Every structure is written in C-alpha cells, then in structure tokens.
Short mmCIF file of C-alpha atoms (C1' of nucleotides) in Angstrom, two decimals:
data_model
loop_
_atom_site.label_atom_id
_atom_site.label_comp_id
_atom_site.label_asym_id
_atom_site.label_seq_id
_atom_site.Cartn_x
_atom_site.Cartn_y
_atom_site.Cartn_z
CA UNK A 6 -37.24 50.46 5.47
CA UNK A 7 -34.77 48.67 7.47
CA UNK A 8 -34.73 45.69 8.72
CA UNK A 9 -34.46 43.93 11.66
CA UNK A 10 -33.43 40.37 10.28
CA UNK A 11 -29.60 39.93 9.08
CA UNK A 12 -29.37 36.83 7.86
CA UNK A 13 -25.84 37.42 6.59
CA UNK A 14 -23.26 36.37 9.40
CA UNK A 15 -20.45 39.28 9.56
CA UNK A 16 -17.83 36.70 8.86
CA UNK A 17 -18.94 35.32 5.50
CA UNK A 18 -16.88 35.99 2.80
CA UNK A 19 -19.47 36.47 -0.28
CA UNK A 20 -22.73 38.80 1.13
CA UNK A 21 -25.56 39.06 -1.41
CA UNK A 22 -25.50 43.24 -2.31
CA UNK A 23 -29.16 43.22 0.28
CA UNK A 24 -29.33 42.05 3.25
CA UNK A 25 -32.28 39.42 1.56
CA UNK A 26 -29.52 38.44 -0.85
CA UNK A 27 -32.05 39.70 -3.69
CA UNK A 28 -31.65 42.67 -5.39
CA UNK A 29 -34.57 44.28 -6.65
CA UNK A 30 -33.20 43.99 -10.24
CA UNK A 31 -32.51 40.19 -9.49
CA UNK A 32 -35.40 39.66 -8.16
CA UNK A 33 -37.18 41.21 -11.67
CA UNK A 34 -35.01 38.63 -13.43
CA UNK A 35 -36.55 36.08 -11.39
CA UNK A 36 -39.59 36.51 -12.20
CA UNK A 37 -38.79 36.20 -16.02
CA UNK A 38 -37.61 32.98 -15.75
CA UNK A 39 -40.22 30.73 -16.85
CA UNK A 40 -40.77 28.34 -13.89
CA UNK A 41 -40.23 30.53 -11.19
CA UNK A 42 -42.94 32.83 -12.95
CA UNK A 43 -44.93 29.58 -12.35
CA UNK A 44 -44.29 29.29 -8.64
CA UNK A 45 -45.23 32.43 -8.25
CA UNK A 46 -47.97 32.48 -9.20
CA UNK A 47 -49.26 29.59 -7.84
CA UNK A 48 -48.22 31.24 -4.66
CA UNK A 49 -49.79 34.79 -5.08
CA UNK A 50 -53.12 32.28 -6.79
CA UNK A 51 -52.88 31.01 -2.87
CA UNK A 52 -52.11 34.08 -1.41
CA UNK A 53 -55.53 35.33 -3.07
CA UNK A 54 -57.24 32.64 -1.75
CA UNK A 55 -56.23 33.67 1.82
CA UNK A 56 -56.92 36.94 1.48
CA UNK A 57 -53.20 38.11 1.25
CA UNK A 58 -52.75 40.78 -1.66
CA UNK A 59 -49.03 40.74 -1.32
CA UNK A 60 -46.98 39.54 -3.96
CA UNK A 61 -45.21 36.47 -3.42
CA UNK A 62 -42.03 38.34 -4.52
CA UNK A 63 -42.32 40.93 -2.00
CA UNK A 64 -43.36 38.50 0.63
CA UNK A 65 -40.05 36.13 -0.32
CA UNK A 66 -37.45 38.41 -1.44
CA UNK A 67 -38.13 41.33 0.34
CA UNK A 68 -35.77 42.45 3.03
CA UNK A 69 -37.90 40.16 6.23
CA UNK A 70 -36.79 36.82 4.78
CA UNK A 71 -37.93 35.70 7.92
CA UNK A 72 -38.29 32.57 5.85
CA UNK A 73 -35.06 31.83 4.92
CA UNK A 74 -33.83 32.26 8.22
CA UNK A 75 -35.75 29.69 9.58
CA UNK A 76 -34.43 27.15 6.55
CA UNK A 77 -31.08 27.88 7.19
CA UNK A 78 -30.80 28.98 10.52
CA UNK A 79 -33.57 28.30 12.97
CA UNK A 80 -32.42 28.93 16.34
CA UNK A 81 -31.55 32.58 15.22
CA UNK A 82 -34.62 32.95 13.91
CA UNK A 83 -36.28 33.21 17.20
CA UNK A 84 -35.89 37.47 16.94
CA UNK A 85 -36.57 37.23 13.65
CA UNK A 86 -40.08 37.89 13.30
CA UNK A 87 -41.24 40.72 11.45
CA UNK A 88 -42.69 44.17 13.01
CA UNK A 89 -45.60 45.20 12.99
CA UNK A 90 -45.19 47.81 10.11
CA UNK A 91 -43.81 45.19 8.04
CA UNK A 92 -46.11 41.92 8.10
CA UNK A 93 -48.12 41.70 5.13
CA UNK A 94 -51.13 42.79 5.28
CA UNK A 95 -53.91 39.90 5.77
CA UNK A 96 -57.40 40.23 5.54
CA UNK A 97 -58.82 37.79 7.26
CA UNK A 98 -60.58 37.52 10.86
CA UNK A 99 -57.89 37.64 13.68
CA UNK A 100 -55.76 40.41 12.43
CA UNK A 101 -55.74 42.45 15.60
CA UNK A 102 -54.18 39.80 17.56
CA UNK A 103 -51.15 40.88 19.31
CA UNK A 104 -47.76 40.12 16.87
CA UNK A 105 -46.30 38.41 19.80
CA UNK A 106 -48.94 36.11 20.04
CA UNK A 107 -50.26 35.30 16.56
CA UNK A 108 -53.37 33.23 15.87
CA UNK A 109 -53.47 29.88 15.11
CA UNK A 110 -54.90 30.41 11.62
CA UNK A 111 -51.55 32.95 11.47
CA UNK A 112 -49.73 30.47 11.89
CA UNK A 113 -51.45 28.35 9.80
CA UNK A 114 -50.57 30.30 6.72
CA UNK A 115 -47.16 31.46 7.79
CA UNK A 116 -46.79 27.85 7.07
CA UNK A 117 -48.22 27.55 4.28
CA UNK A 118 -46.58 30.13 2.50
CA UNK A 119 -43.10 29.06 3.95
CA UNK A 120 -43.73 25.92 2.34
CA UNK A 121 -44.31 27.65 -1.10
CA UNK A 122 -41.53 29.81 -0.77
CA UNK A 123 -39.16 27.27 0.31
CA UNK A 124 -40.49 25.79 -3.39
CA UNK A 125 -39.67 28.85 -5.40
CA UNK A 126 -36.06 28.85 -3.64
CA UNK A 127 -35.36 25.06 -4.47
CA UNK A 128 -36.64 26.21 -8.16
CA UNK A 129 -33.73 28.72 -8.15
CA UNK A 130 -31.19 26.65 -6.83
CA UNK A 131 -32.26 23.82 -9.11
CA UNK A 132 -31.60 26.24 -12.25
CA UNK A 133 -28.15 27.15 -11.00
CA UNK A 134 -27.13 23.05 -10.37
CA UNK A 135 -28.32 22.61 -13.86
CA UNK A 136 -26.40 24.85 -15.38
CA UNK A 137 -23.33 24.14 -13.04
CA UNK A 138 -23.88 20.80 -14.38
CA UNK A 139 -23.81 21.73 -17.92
CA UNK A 140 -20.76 24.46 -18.02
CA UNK A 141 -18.80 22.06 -15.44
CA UNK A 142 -18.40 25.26 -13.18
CA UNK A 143 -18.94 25.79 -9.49
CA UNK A 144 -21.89 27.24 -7.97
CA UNK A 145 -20.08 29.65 -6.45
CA UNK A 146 -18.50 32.68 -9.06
CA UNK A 147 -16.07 33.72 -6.12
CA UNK A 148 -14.42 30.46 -7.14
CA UNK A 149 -14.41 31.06 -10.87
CA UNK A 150 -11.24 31.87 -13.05
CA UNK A 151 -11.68 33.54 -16.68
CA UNK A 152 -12.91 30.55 -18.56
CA UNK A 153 -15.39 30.14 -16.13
CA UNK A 154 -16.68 33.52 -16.07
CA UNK A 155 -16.92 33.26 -19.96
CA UNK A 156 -19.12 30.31 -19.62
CA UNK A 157 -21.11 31.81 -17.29
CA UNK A 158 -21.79 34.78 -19.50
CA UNK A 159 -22.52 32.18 -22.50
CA UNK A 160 -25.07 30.32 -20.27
CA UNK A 161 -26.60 34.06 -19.27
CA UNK A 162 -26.62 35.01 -23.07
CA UNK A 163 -28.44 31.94 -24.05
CA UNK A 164 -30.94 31.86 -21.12
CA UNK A 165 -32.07 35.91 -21.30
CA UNK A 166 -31.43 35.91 -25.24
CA UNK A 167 -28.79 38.58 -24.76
CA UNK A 168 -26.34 39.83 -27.49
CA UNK A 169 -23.20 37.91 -27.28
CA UNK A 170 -20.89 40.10 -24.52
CA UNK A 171 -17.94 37.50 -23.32
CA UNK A 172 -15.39 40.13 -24.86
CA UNK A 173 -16.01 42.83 -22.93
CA UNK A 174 -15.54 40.55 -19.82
CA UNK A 175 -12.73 38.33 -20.94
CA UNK A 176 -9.94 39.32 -18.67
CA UNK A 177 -12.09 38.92 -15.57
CA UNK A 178 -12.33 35.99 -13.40
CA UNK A 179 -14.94 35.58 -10.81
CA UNK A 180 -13.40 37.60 -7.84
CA UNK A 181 -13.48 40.57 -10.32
CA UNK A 182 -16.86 40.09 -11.55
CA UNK A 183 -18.00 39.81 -7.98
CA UNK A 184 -16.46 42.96 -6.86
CA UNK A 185 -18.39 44.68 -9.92
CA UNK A 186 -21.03 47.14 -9.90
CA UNK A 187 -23.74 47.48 -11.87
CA UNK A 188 -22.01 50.87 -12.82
CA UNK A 189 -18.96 48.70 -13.59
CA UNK A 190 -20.87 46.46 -15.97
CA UNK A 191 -22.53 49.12 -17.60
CA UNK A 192 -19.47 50.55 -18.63
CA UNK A 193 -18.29 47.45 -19.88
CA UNK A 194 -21.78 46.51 -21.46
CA UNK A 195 -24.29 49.30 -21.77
CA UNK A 196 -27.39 46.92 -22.96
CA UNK A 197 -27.10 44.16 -20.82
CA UNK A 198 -25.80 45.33 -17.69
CA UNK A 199 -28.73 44.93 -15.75
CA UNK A 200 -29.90 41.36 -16.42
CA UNK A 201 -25.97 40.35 -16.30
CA UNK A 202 -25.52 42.23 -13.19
CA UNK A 203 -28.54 40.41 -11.61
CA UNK A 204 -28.18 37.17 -12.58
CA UNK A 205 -24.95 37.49 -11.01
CA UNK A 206 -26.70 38.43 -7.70
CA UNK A 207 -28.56 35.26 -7.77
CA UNK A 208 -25.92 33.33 -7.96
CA UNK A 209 -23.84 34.87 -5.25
CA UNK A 210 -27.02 34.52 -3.16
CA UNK A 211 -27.32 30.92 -4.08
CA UNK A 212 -24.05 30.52 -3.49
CA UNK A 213 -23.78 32.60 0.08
CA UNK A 214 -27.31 30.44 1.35
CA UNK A 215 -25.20 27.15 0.30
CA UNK A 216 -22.00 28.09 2.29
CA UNK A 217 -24.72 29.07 5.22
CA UNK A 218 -26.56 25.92 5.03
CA UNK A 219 -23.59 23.80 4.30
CA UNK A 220 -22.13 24.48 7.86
CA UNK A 221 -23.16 21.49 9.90
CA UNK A 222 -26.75 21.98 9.65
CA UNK A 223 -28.48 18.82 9.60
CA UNK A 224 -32.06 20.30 8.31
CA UNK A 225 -32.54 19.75 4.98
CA UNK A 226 -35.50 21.56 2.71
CA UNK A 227 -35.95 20.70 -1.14
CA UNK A 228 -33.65 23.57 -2.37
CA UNK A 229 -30.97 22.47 -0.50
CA UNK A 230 -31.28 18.25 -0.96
CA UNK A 231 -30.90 19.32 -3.99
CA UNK A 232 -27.13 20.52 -4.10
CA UNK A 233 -26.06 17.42 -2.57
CA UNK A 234 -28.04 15.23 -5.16
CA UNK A 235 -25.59 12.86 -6.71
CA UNK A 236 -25.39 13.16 -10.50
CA UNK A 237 -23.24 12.44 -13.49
CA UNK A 238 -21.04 15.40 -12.98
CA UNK A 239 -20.33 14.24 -9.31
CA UNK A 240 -18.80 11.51 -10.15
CA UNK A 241 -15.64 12.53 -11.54
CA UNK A 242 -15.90 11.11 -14.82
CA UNK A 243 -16.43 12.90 -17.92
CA UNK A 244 -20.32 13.12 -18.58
CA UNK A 245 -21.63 11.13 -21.35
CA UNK A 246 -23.77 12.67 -24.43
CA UNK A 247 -25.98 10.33 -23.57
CA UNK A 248 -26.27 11.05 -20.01
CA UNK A 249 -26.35 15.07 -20.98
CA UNK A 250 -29.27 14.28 -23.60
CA UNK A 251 -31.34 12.76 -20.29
CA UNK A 252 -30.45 15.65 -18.13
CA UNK A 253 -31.87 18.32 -20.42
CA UNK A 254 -34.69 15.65 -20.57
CA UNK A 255 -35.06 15.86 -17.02
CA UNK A 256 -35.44 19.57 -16.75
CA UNK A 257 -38.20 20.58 -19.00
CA UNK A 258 -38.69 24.01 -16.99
CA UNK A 259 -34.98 25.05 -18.32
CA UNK A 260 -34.83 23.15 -21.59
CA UNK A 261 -38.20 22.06 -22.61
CA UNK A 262 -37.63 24.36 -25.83
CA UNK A 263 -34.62 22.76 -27.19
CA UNK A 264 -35.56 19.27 -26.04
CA UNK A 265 -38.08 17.39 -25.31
CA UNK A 266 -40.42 14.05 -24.31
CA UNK A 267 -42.27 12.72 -26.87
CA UNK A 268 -42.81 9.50 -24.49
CA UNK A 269 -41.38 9.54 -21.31
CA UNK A 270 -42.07 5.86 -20.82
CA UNK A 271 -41.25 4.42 -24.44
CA UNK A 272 -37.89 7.30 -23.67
CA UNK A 273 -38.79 8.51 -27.41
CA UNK A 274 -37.64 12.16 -27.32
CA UNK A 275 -37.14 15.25 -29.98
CA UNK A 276 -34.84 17.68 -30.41
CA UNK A 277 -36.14 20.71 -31.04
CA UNK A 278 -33.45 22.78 -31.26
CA UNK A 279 -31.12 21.21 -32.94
CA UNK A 280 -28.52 23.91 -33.11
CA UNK A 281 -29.17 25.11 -29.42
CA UNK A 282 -28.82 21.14 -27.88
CA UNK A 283 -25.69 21.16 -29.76
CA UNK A 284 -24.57 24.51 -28.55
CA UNK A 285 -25.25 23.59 -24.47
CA UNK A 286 -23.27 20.08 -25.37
CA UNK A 287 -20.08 22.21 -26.94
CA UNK A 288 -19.74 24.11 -23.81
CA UNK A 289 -20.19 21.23 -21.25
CA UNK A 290 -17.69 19.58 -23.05
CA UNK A 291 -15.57 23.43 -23.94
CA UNK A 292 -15.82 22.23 -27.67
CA UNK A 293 -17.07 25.58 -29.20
CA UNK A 294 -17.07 24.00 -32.16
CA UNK A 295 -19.81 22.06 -31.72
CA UNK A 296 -22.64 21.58 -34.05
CA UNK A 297 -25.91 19.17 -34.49
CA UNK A 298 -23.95 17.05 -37.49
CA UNK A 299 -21.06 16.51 -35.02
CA UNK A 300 -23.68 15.81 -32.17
CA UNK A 301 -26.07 13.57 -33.92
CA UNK A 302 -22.97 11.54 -35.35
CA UNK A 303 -22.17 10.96 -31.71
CA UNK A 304 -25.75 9.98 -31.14
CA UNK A 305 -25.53 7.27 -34.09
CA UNK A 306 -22.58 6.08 -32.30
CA UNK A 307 -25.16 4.51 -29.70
CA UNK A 308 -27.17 2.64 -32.13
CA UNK A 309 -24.48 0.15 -32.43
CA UNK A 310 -24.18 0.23 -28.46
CA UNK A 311 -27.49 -0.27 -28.20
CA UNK A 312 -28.28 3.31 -25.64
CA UNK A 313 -29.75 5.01 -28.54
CA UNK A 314 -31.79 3.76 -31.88
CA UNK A 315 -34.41 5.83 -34.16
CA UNK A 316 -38.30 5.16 -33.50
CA UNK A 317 -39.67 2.21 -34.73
CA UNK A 318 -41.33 5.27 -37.00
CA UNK A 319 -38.47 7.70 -37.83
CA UNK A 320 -38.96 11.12 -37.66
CA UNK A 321 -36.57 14.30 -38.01
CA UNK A 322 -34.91 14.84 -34.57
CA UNK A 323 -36.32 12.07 -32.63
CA UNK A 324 -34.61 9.64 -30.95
CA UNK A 325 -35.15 6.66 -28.59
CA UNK A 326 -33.10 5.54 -25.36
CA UNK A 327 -32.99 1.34 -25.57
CA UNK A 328 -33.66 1.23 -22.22
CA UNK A 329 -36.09 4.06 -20.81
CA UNK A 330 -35.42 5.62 -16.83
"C1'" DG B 20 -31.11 20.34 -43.02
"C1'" DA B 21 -31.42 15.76 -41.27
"C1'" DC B 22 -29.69 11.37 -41.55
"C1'" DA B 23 -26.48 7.24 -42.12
"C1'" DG B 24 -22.18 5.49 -41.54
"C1'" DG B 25 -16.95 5.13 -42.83
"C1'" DA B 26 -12.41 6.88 -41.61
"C1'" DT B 27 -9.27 8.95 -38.65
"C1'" DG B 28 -7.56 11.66 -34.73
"C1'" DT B 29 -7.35 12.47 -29.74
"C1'" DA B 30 -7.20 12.33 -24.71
"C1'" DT C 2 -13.16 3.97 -24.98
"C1'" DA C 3 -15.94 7.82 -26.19
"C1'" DC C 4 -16.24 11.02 -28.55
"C1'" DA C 5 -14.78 14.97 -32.21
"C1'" DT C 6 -14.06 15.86 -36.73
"C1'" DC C 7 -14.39 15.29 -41.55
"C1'" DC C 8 -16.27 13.12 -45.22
"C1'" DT C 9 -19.49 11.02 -48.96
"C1'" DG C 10 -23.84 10.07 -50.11
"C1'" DT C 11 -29.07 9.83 -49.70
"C1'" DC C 12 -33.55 11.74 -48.85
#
DNA sequence: GACAGGATGTA
DNA sequence: TACATCCTGTC
C-alpha cells in the first residue's frame, strides 16, 4: 500500500527507514514499553467506544500519518488526507459521506484521536529526553561518536533487558550505526538485532520529527514543548545526584521500578533498585564503576547539607528531600 | 546488604 | 565544591 502522504522533505539529512518514520519492528517495540502500552490502550479503549476497531498503532504509525503532518507541518497537510481505501474503517452513522466532505461527527473524532495520538508521540519523545538526560547524549544518533553509541546500547540493554552487546558495536559511532541494517546488526548481534535495530528507528524518527519541527515553526504540541523544556542538563553544569535522584522521581513510567515515591508531598522516596539507580547514575556521570555504597555515601553527603536526611522512621532505601518540589 | 561517617583524591 | 573511592565498623 502506498501512500500518498510524504512527510519526509527530500532534503533532510536523517529519513526514518518508512515514510511514517516507524518501522513495523519499531513500532512492536513501542508497544512493549510500558507507558506507551498505556496510551494505547486508552486510545484503542476510545476507539471502541466510537465504534473504530482499528488499532491505535495502525491508525498512528501506519504509513497515513496524516496526523503528524498536521503537528509538524500544517499547511502541507492540506493534500494530505487519506483515500478512501485507506481511512479506517468507522462504524458509525455518516460513513457514506463523501471523503471530501466529511461529517461533522468525522471530524469530531479525527480530533479526538489526533489529540490522543499527539499524547502517545509526546510519551515517546519524553522517553528519549529522559534518557538523553541521563547518558548526557544528543537526541539525535547521527550526532553520536563511539562513546555515545556505547551508552546508547547500555541504556537499550537495561530498558529491553537485553544481554550485554556494546562489544560487538564498539568501533561504531552514530553515522555508522545509522547507516546499519537490520542485516548488519544481525551479523554483529544475532539475538538482539531486532529490538536494537528498532529502537534505533525510534530515535532517528524522534530525532528527524525534531529537526522538522525545529525549523521556525511556531506551533507547539506536548511532544514537542517538551524538547525545549529547560532542565538540569540544559544548563551547562554538571547534574547533581541529587537533582538525578528527583528526575528518576519524576518519571515513574521509565523508572518507577528502580525508584520510587513513598510521599510525594513529605518528598520521602525508596530505592528499589539499589544496584540499578546506581547503575543509571555511573553512566550519567561515565563512572562505570559505580555502585549503591559509592551512591548512598554521596547521598549521606546531603544530610550535613541539609538536601537529603533519613525518615523521621528509617527504613532500608528510603530517603527524604529537606525541602519537597 | 544497608547504613553511618572518616579520610583522601580529583576535576 | 561535589562528588568518587576506600575504609572501618554497626546492625
């Protein structure tokens, strides 16, 4: 099925492998990832309600990304509108209206769903930040040198539980890995090629819709506010454990496992993991020595500096910021 | 294994 | 200054 929306302009430099930016594999290792499972399926739960019996996959990654064209580029959007063949189907009163004149209750949940969709996108782009954040790389892997790419393949090891691989990549720097097939990581690793060759795909993706929306647009939609939110890591100075601590805090989708609220308000939280929290902390700060002793003796430096203390009742692993967001 | 805190090194 | 590292000792 081809399709009659491009959203890739012929002059940018990194094009997603589609022409949705998705692959199909990528898009599979979307929905494993716990929160965007979520937004899923809330949207296919409102889908159902509509009538709609398309997956909220299909409808968003899927090669119309009608969508998407409207976020980041609206005024070419106007041919953009799916044929007939490929609108999804909708069961609901009005269907035979003429495509170039859809119904108001159409339109109605065209919106709706945009909306949703323009949710599970800012999800996606929100997990990349994160983890730029934490590995201090950019967003974009066309930009990455070796160390960068070996991060990156930590951070994909530790978020799809994948045996540890950086060897077989470590005289690549992004441009190669970019340029790779999936054939070409297959031969390089045989078990995890797929995931690592789609995660990569999301990335580029991410990284191609940034460089699209990035160029003077002046709309701005969740997913992308949310690249140009300022943060520790913006600032130029060297992040703070502290400040790392409350940024895991703050994403409980991506690191609820390993760390936790125990009370937001009081700012008591556990560590649940020790050995993971101090694993993500080692390669923000490229200290791959890093373990929970050397971690939590940074954390008792703050008692004395009054950022961190124990609970008025101690427990393993929990701590308590002196003065709660 | 978690915790507390001293000592020392480093950028 | 803000850790990172190593250490001794306690629970």
């Amino acid at each position: 099925m081809t399709s009659p929306v491009r959203i890739h302009s012929e002059s940018a430099v990194l094009q997603p492998p589609h022409s949705t930016g998705f692959t199909e594999s990528s898009l599979a290792l979307l929905k494993r990832e716990d929160g965007i499972v979520q937004s899923s399926e809330m949207l296919e739960h409102k889908a159902s309600d509509r009538g709609l019996y398309l997956s909220c996959f299909d409808m968003l990654f899927t090669e119309d990304a009608a969508w998407l064209v409207r976020v980041t580029d609206a005024p070419a959007a106007a041919g953009a509108r799916l044929e007939p063949e490929q609108c999804p189907v909708i069961d609901s009163p009005g269907l035979g209206a003429s495509p170039l004149s859809p119904t108001l209750e159409e339109q109605v949940e065209e919106r709706s769903l945009e909306q949703v969709q323009s949710l599970v996108v800012g999800e996606v782009l929100k997990d990349i930040e994160t983890a730029c954040k934490l590995l201090n790389i950019t967003p974009d892997p066309m930009e990455w040198n070796c160390g960068n790419v070996q991060k990156w393949l930590l951070w994909t090891e530790h978020l799809y539980r994948l045996p540890q691989v950086g060897k077989a990549f470590q005289d690549l720097d992004g441009k190669d890995l970019c340029s790779m097939s999936e054939e070409d990581f297959r031969q390089r690793s045989p078990q995890c090629s797929e995931t690592l060759h789609a995660h990569l795909d999301i990335w580029k993706s991410a990284a191609w819709m940034k460089e699209r929306c990035s160029g003077g647009e002046t709309r701005m939609r969740e997913g992308e506010e949310l690249w140009s939110e300022a943060d520790s890591s913006c600032s130029g100075q060297p992040i703070h454990l502290w400040q790392f601590l409350r940024e895991l805090l703050l994403k409980p989708h991506s690191y609820g496992r390993c760390i936790r609220w125990l009370n937001k308000e009081k700012g008591i939280f556990k560590i649940e993991d020790s050995a993971h929290v101090a694993r993500l902390w080692g390669l923000r700060k490229n200290r791959p020595a890093m373990n929970y002793d050397k971690l939590s003796r940074s954390i008792r430096q703050y008692y004395k500096k009054g950022i961190i203390r124990k609970p008025d009742v101690s427990q393993r692993l929990v701590y308590q910021f002196v003065h709660p967001v």
